[in-house]
Coordinates of N, CA, C and O in Angstrom, one line a residue:
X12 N 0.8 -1.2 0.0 CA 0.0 0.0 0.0 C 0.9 1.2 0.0 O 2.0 1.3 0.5
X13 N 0.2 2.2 -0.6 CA 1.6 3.5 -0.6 C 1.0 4.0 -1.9 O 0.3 3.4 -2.7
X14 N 1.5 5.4 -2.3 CA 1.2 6.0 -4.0 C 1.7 5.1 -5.0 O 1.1 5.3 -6.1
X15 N 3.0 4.0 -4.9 CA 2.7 3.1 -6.0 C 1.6 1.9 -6.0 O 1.4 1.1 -7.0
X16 N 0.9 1.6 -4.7 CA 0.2 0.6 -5.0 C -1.4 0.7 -4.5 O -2.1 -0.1 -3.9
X17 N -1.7 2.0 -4.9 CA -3.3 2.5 -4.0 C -4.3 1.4 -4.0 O -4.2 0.4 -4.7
X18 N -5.2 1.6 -3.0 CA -6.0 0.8 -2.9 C -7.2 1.7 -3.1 O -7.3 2.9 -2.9
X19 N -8.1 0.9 -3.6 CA -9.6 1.5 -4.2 C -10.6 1.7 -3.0 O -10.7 1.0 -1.9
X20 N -11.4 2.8 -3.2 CA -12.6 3.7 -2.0 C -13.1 2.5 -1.6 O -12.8 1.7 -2.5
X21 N -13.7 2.0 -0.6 CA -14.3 1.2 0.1 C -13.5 -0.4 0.1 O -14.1 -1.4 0.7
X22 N -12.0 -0.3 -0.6 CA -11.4 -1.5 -0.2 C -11.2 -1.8 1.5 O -11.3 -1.0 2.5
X23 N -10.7 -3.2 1.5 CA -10.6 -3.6 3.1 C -9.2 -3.7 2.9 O -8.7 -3.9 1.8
X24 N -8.5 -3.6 4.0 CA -7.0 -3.5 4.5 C -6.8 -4.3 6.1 O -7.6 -4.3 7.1
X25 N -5.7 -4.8 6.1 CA -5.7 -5.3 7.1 C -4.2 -4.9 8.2 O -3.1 -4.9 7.7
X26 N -4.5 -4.6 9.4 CA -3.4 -3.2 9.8 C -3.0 -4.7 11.3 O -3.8 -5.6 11.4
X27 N -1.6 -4.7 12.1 CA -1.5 -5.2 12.9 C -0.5 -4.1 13.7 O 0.6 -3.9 13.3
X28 N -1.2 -3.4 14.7 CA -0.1 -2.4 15.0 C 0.1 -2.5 16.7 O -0.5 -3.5 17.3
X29 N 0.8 -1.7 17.2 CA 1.0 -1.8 18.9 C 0.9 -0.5 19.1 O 1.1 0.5 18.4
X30 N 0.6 -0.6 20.2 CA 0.6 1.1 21.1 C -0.9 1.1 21.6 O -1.6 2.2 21.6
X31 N -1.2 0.0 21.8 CA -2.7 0.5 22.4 C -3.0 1.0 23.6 O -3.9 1.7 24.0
X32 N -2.1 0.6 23.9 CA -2.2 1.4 25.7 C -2.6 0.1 26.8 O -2.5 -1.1 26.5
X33 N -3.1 0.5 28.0 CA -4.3 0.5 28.6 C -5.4 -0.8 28.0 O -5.9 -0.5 26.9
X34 N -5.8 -2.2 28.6 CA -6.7 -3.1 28.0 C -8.0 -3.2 29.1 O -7.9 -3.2 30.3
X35 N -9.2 -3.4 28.2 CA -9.7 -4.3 28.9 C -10.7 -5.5 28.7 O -11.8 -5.6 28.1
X36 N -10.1 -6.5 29.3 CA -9.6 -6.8 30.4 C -8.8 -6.6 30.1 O -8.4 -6.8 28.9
X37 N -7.5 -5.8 31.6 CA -6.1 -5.7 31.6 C -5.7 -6.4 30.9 O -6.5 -7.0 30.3
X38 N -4.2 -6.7 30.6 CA -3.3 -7.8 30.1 C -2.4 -8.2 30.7 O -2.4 -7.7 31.9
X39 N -1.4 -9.0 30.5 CA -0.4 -9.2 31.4 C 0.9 -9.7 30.4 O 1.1 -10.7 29.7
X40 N 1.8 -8.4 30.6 CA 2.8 -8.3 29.6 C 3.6 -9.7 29.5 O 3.7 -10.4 30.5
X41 N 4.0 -10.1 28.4 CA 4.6 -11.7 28.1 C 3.6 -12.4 27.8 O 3.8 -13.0 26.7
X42 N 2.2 -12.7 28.5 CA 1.4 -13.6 27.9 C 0.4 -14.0 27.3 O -0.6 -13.3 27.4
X43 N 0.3 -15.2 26.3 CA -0.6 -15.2 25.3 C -2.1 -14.7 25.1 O -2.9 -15.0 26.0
X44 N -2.4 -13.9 24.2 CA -3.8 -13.6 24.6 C -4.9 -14.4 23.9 O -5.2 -14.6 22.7
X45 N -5.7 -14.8 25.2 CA -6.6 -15.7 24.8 C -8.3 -15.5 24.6 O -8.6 -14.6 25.3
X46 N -9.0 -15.9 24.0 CA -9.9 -15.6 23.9 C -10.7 -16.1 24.7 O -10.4 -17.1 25.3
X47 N -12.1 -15.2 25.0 CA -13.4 -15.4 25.6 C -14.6 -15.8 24.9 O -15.3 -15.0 24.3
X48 N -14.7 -17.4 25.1 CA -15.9 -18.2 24.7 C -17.3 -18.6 25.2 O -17.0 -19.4 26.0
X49 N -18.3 -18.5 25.2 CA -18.1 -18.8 23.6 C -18.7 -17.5 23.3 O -19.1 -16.8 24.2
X50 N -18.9 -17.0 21.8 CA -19.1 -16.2 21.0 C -20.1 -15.1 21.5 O -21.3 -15.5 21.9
X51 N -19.7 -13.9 21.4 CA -19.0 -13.5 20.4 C -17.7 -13.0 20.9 O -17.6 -12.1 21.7
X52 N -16.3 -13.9 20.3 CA -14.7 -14.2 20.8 C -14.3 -12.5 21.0 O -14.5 -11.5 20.3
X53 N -13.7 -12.6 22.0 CA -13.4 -11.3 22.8 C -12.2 -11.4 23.4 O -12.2 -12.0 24.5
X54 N -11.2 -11.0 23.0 CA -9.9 -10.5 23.3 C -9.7 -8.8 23.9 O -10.2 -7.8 23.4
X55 N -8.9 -8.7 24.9 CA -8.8 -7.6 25.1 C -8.5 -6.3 24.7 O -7.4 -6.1 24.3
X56 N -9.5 -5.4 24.7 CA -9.1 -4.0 23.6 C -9.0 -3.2 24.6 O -9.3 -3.4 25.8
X57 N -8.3 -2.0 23.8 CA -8.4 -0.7 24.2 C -9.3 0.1 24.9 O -10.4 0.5 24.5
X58 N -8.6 0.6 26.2 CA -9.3 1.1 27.2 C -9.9 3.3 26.1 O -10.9 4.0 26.5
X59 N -9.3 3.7 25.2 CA -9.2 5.0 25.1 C -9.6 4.6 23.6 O -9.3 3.6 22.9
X60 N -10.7 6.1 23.4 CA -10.9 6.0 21.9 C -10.1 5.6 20.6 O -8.9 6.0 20.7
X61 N -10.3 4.9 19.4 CA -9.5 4.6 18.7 C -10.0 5.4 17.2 O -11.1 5.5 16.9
X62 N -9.0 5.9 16.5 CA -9.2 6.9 15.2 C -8.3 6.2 14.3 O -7.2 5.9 14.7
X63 N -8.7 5.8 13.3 CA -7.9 5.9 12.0 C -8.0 7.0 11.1 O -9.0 7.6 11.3
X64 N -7.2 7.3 10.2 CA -7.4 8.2 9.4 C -6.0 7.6 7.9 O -4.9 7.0 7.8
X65 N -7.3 8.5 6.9 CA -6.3 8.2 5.7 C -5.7 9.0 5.1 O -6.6 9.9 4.9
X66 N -3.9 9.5 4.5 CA -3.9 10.3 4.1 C -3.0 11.3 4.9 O -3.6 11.2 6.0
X67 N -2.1 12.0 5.0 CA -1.2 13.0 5.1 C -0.7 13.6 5.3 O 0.3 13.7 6.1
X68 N -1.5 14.6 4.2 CA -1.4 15.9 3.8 C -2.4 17.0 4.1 O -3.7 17.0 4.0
X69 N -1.7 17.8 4.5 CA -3.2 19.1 5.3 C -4.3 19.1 4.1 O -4.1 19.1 2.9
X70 N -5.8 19.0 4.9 CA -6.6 19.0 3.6 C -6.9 17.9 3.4 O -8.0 17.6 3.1
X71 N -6.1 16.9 3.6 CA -6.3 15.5 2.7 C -6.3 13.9 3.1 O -6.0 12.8 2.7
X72 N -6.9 14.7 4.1 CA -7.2 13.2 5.4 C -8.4 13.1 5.3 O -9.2 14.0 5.2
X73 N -8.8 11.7 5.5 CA -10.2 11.2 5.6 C -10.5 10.4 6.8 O -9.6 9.6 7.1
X74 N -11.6 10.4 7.4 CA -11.8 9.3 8.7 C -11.8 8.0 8.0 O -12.2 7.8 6.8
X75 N -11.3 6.9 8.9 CA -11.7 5.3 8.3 C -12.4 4.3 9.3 O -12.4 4.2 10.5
X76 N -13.0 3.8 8.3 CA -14.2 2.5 9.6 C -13.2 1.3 9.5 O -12.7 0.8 8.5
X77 N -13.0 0.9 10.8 CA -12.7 -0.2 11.4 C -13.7 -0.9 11.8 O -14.8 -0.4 12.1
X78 N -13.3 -2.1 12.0 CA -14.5 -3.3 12.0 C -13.6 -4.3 13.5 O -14.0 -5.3 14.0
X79 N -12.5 -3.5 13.9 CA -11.9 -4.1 15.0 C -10.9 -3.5 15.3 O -10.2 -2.9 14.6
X80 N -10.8 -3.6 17.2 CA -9.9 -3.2 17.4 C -9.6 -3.9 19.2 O -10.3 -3.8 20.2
X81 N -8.3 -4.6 19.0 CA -7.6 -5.5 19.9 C -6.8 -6.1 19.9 O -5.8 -5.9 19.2
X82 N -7.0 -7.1 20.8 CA -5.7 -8.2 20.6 C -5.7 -9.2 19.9 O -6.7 -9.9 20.1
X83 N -4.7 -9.6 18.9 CA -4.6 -10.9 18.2 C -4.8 -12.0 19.3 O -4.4 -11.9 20.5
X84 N -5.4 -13.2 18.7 CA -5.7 -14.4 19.6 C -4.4 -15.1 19.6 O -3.8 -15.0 18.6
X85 N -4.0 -15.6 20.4 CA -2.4 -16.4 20.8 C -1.4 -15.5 20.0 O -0.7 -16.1 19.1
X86 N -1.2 -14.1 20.1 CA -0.3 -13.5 19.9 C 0.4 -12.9 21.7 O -0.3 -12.6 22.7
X87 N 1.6 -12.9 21.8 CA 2.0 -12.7 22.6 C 1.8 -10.9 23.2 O 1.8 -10.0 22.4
X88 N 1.6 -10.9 24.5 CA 1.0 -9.3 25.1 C 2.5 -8.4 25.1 O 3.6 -8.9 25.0
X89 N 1.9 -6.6 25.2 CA 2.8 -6.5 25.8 C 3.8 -5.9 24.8 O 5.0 -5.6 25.2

């Protein structure tokens, strides 16, 4: 993704990032994060609002919808 490889208005993207802060339920740095069954599977998120945005350049930012925001299941915390 980037200006040589745009993606198209209403494409899906998939982001794995850190810095969430703050979980809840807490976490506990080093260990696997597991999920809460049964459904609907719940891993711990972010305690503070979360914003994506696309874009920049002054002017040239757009808000984006996320469809999730947490922890990978058996990815390590922390």
């Amino acid at each position: 993704m980037g200006r040589a490889t745009p993606r198209s208005r209403g494409s899906i993207i998939q982001m794995f990032m850190t810095g969430e802060g703050q979980t809840s339920p807490q976490g506990v740095t080093g260990a696997l994060t597991t999920v809460t069954l049964p459904p609907p599977q719940v891993t711990p998120s972010p305690l503070l609002p979360i914003e994506i945005w696309i874009g920049n350049e002054p002017g040239l930012r757009w808000p984006a919808v996320y469809t999730y925001a947490g922890e990978a299941p058996a990815w390590q915390r922390g």
